[in-house]
Backbone as JSON Lines, residues from 0, in Angstrom:
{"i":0,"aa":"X","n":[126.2,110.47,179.08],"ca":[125.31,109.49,178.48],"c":[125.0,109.95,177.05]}
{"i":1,"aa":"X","n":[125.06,109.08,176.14],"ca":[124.78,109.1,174.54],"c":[123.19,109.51,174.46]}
{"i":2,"aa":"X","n":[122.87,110.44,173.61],"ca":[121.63,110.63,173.33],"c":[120.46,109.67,173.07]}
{"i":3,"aa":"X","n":[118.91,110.27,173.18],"ca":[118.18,109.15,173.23],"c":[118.51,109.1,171.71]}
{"i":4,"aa":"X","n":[118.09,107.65,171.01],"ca":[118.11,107.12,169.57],"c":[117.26,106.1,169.6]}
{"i":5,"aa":"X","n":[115.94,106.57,169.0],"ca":[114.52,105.3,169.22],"c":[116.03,104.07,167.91]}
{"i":6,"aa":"X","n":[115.44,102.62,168.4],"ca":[116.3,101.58,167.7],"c":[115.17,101.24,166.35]}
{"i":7,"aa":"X","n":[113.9,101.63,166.77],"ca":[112.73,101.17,165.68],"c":[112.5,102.3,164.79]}
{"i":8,"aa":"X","n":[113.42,103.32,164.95],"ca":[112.2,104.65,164.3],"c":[112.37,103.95,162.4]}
{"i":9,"aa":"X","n":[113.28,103.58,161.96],"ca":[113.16,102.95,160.64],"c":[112.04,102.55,160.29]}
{"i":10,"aa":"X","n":[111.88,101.72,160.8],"ca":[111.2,100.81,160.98],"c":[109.58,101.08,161.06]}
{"i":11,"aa":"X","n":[109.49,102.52,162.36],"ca":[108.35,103.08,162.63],"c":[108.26,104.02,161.33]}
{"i":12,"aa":"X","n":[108.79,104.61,161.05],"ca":[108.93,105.29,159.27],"c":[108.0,104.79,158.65]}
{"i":13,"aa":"X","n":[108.79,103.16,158.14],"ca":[108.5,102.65,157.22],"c":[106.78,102.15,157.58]}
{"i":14,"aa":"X","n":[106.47,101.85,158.29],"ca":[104.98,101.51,158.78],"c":[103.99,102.75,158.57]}
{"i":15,"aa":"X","n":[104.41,104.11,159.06],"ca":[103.86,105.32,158.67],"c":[103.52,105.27,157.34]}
{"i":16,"aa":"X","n":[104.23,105.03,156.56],"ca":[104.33,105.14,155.16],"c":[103.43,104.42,154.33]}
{"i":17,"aa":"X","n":[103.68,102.99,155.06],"ca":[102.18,101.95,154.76],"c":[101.38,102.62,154.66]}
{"i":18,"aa":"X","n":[101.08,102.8,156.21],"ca":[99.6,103.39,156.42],"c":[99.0,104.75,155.66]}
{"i":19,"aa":"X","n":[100.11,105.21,155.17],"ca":[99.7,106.78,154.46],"c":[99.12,106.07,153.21]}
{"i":20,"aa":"X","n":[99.95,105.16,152.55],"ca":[99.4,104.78,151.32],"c":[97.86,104.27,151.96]}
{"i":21,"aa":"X","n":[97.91,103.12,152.49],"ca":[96.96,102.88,152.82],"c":[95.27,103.51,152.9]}
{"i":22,"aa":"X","n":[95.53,104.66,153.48],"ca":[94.85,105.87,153.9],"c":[94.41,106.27,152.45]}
{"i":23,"aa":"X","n":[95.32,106.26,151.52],"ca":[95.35,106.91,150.04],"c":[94.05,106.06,149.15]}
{"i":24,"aa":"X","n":[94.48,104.69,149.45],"ca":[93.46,103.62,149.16],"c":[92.26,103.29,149.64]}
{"i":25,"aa":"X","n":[91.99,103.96,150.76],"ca":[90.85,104.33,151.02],"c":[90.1,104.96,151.35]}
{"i":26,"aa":"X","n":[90.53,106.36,150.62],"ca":[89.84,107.7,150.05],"c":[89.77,107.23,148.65]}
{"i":27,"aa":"X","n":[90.27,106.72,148.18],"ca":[90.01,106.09,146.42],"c":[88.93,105.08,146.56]}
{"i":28,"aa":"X","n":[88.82,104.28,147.28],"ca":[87.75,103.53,147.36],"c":[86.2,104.37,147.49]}
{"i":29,"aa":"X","n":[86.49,105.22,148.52],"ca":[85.66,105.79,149.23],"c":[84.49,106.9,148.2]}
{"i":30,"aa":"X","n":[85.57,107.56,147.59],"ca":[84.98,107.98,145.93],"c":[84.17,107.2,145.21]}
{"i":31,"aa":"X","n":[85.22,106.29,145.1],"ca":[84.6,105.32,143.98],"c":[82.81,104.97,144.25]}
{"i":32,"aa":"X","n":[83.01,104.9,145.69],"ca":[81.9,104.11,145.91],"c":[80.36,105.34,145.82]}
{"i":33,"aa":"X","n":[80.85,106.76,145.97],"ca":[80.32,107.79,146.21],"c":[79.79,108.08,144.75]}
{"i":34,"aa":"X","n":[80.78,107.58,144.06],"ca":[80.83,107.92,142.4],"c":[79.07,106.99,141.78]}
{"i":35,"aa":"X","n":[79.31,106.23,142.36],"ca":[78.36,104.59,142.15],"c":[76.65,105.3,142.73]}
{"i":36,"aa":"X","n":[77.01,105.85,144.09],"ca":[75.71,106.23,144.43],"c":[75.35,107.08,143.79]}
{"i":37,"aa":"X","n":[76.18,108.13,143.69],"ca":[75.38,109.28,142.22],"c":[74.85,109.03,141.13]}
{"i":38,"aa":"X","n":[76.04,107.28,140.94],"ca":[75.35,107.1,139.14],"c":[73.48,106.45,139.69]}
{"i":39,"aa":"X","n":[73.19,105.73,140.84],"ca":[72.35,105.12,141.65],"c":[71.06,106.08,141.84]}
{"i":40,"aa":"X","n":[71.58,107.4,141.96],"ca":[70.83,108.63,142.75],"c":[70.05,108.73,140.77]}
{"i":41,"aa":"X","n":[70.7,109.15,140.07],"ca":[70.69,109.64,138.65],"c":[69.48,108.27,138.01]}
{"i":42,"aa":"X","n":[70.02,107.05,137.98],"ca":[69.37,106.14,137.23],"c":[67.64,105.97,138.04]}
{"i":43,"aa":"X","n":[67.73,106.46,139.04],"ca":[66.62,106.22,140.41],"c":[65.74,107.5,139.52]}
{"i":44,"aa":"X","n":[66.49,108.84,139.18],"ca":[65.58,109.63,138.79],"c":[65.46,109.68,137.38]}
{"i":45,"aa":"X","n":[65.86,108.96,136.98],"ca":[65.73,108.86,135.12],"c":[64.98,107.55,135.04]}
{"i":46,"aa":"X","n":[64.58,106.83,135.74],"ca":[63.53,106.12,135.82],"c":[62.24,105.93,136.39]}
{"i":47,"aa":"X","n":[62.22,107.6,136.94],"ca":[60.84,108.07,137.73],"c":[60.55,109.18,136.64]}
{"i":48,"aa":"X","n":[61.6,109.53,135.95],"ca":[61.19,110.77,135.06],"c":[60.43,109.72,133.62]}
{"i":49,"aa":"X","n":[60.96,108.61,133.57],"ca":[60.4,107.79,132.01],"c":[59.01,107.32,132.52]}
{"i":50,"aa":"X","n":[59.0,106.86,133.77],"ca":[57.99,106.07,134.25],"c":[56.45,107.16,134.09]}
{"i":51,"aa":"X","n":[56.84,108.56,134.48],"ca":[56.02,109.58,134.96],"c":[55.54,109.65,133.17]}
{"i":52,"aa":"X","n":[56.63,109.68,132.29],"ca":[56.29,109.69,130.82],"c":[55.88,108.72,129.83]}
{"i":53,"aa":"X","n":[55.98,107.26,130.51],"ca":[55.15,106.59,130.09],"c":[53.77,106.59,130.64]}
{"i":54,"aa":"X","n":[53.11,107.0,131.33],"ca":[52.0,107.19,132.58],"c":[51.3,108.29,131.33]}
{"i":55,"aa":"X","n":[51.93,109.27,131.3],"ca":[51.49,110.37,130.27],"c":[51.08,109.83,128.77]}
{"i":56,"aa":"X","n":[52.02,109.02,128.45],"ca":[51.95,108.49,127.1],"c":[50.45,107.52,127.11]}
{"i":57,"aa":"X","n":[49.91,106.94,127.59],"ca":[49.33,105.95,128.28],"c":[47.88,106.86,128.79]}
{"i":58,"aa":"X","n":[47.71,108.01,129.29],"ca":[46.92,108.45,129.21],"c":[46.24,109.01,127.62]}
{"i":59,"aa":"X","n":[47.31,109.15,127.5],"ca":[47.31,110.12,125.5],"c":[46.81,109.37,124.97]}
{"i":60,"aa":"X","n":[46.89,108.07,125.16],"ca":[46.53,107.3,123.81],"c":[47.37,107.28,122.85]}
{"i":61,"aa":"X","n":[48.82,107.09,123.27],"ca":[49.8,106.73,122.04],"c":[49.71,105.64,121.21]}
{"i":62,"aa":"X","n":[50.94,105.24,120.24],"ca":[51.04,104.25,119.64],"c":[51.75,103.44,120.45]}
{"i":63,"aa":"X","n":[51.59,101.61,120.82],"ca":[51.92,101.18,121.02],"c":[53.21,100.71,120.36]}
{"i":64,"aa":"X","n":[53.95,101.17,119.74],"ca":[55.22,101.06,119.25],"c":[55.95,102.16,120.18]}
{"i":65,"aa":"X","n":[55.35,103.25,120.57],"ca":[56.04,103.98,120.94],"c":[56.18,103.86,122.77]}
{"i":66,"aa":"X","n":[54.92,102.99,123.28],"ca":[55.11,102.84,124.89],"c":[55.98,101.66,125.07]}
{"i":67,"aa":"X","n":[56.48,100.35,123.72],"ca":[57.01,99.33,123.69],"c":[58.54,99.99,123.81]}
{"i":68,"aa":"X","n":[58.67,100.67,123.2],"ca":[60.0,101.37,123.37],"c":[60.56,102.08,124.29]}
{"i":69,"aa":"X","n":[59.53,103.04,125.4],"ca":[60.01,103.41,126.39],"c":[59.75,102.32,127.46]}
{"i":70,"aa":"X","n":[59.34,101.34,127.03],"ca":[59.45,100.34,128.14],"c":[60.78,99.83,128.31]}
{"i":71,"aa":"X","n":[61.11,99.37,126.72],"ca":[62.55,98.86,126.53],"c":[63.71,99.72,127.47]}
{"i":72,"aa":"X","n":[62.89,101.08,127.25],"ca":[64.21,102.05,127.98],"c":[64.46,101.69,129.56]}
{"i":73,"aa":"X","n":[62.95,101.69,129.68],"ca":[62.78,101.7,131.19],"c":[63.63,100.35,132.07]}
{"i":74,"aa":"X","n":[63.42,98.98,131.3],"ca":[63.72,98.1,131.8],"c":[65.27,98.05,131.7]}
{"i":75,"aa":"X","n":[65.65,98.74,130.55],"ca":[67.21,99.06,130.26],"c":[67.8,99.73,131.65]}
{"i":76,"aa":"X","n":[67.38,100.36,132.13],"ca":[67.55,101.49,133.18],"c":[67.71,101.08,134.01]}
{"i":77,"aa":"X","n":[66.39,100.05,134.73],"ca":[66.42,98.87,135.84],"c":[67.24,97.98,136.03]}
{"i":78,"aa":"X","n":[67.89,97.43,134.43],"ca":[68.91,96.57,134.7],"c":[70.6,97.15,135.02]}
{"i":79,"aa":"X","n":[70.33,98.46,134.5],"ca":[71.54,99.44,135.09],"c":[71.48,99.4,136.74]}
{"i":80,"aa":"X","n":[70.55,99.88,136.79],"ca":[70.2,100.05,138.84],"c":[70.56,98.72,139.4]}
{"i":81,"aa":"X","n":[70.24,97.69,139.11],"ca":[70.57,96.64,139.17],"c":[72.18,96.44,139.33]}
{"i":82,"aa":"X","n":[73.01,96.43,137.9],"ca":[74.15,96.4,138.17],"c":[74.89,97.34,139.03]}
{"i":83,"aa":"X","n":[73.92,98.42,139.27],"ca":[75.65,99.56,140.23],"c":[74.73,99.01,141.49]}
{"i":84,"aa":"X","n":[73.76,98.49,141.99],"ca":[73.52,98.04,143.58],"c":[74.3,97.11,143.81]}
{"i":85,"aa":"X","n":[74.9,96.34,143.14],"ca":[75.69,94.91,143.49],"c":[76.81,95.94,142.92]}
{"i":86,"aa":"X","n":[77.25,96.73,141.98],"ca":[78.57,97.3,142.13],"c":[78.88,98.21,143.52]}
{"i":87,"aa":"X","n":[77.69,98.52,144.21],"ca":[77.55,99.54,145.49],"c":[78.14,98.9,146.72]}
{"i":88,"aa":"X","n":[77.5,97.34,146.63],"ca":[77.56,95.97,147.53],"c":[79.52,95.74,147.38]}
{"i":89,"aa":"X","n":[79.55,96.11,146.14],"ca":[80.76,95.38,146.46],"c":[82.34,96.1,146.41]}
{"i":90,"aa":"X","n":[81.69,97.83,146.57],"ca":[82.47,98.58,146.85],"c":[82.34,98.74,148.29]}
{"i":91,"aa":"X","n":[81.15,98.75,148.92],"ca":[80.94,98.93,150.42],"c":[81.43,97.66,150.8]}
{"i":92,"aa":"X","n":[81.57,96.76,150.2],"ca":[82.65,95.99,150.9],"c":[84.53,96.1,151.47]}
{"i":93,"aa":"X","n":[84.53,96.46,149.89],"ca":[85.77,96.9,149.67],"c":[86.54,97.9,150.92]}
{"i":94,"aa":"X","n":[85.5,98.87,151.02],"ca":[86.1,100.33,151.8],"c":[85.42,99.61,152.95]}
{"i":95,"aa":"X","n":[84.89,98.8,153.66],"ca":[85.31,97.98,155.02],"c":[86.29,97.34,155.16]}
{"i":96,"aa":"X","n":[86.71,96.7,154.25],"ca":[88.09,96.09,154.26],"c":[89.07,96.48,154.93]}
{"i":97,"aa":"X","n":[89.2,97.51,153.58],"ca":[90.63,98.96,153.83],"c":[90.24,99.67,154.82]}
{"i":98,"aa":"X","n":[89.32,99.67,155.4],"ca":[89.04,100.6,156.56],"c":[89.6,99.64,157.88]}
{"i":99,"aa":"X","n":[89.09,98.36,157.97],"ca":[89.7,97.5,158.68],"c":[90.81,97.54,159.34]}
{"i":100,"aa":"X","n":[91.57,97.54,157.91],"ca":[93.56,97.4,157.09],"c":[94.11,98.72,157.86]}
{"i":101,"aa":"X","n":[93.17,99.9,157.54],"ca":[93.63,101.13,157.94],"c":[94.23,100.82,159.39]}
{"i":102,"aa":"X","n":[93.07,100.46,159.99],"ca":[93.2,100.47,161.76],"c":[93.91,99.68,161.99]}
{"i":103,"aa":"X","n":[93.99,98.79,161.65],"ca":[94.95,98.07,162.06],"c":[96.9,98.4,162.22]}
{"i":104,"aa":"X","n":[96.45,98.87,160.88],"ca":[98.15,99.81,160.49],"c":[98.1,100.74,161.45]}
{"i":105,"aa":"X","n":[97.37,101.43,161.96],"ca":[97.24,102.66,162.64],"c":[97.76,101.79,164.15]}
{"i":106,"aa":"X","n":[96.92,101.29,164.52],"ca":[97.26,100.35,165.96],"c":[98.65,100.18,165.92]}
{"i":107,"aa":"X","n":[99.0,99.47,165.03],"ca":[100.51,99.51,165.11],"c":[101.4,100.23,165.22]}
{"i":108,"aa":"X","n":[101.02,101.03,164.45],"ca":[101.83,102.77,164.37],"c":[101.43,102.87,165.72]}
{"i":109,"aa":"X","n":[100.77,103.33,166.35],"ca":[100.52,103.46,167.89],"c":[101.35,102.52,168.77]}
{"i":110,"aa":"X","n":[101.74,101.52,168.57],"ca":[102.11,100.52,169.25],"c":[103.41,100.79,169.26]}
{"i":111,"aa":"X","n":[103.93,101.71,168.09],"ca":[105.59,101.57,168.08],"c":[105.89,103.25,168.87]}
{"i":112,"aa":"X","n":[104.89,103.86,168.56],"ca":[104.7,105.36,169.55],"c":[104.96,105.16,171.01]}
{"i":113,"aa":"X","n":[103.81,103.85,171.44],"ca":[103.79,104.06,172.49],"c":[105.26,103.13,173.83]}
{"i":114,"aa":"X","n":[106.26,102.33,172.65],"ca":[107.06,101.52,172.98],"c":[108.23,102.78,172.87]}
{"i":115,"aa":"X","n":[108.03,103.44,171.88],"ca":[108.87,104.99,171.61],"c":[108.93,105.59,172.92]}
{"i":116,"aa":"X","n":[107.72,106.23,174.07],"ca":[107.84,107.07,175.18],"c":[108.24,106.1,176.06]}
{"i":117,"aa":"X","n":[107.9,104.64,175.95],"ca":[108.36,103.94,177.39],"c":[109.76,103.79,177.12]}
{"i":118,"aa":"X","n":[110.54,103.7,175.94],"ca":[111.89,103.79,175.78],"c":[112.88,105.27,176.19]}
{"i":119,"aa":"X","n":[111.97,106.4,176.06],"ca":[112.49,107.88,175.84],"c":[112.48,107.84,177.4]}
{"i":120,"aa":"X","n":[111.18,107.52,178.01],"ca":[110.85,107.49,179.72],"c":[112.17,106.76,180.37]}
{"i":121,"aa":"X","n":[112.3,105.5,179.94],"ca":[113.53,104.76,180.93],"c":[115.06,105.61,180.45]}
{"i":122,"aa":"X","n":[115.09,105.97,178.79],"ca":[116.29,106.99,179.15],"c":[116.59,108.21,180.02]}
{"i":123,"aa":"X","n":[115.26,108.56,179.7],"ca":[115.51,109.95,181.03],"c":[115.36,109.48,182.35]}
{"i":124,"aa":"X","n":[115.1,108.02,182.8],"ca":[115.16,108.07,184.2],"c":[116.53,107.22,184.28]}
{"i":125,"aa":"X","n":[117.42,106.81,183.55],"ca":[118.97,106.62,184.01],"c":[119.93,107.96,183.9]}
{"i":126,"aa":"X","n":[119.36,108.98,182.64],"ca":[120.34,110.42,182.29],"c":[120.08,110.58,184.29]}
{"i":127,"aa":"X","n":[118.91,110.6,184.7],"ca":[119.04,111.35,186.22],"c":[119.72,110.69,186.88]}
{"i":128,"aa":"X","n":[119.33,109.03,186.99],"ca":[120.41,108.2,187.6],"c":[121.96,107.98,187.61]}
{"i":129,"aa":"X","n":[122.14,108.3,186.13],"ca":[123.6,109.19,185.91],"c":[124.12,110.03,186.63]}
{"i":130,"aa":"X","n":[123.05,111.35,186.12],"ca":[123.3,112.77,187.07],"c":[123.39,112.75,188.53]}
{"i":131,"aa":"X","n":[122.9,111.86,189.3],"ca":[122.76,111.71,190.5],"c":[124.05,111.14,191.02]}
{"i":132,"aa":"X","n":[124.57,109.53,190.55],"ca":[125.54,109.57,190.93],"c":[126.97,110.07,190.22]}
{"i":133,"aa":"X","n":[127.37,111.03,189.59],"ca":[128.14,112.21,188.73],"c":[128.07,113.26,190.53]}
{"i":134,"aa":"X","n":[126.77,113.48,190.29],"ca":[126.56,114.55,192.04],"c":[127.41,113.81,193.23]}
{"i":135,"aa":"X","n":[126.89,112.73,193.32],"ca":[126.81,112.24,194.46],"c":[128.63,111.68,194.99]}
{"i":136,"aa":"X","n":[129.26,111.57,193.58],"ca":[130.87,111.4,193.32],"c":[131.55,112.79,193.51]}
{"i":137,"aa":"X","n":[130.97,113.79,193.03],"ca":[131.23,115.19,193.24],"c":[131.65,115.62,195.01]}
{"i":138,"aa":"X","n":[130.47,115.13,195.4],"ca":[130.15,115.76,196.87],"c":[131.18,114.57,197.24]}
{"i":139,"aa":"X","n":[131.0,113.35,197.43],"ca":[131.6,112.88,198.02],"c":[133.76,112.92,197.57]}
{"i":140,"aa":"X","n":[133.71,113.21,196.26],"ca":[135.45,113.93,196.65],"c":[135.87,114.87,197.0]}
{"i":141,"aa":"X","n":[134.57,115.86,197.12],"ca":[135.0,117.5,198.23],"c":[135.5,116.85,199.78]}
{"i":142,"aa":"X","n":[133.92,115.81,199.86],"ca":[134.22,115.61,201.4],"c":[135.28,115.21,201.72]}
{"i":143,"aa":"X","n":[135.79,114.01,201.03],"ca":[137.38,113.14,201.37],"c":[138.39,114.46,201.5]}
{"i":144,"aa":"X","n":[138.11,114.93,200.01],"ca":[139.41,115.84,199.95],"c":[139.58,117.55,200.89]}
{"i":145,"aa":"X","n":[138.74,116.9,201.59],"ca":[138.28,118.56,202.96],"c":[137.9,120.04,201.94]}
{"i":146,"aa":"X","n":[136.87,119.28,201.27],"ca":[135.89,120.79,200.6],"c":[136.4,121.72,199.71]}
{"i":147,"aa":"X","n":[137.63,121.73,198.91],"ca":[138.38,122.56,198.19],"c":[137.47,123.2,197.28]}
């Protein structure tokens, strides 16, 4: 009997390969989005650090030119926080997606694995069915031929 030879492994290759990229795309996402919360984490505390210093300024008795301006900053800041929460929204979308995409590729890859052992399984149960009757032709031309 001819060796086992999966007929899909090409095929199963080429799907691996997807999914590796795949995988690639969403560890890049996954950054990205990590990247966003830091800038999130940073603007959260550079707007508790102005706020704490306008509070100070404000006790002092500054010039109102000068609390008009760290206001400007402040609200500058807010509208930053602003934009990376909807950039946060729409990276945590993103890396559900591809995370989705991932599994799915993965399922498949599994699917061609698991069509792989039920194929490898029925070859090794004809190699015995082979071997058996190969035996069973053996024994039976000793017997005809009186046991030589």
């Amino acid at each position: 009997m001819k060796p086992f030879v999966f007929s899909l492994e090409r095929v199963r290759d080429y799907k691996e390969q997807l999914l590796d990229r795949e995988k690639i795309r969403l560890a890049a996402l996954r950054r990205r989005r990590e990247e966003i919360l830091k800038r999130l984490t940073e603007l959260n505390t550079y707007i508790e650090e102005k706020n704490q210093e306008l509070q100070r300024l404000q006790d002092e008795g500054a010039y109102v030119s000068e609390i008009n301006s760290l206001c400007f900053i402040i609200e500058n800041a807010k509208e930053q926080r602003e934009a990376a929460l909807a950039a946060l929204n729409k990276a945590t979308e993103a890396v559900e997606m591809q995370r989705q995409k991932v599994i799915g590729q993965s399922q498949e890859l599994n699917g061609f694995d698991r069509l792989k052992e039920k194929k490898l399984e029925e070859h090794k149960y004809l190699e015995m069915q082979e071997s058996r009757e190969i035996i069973l032709e053996h024994l039976t031309t000793q017997i005809a031929f009186g046991g030589q």
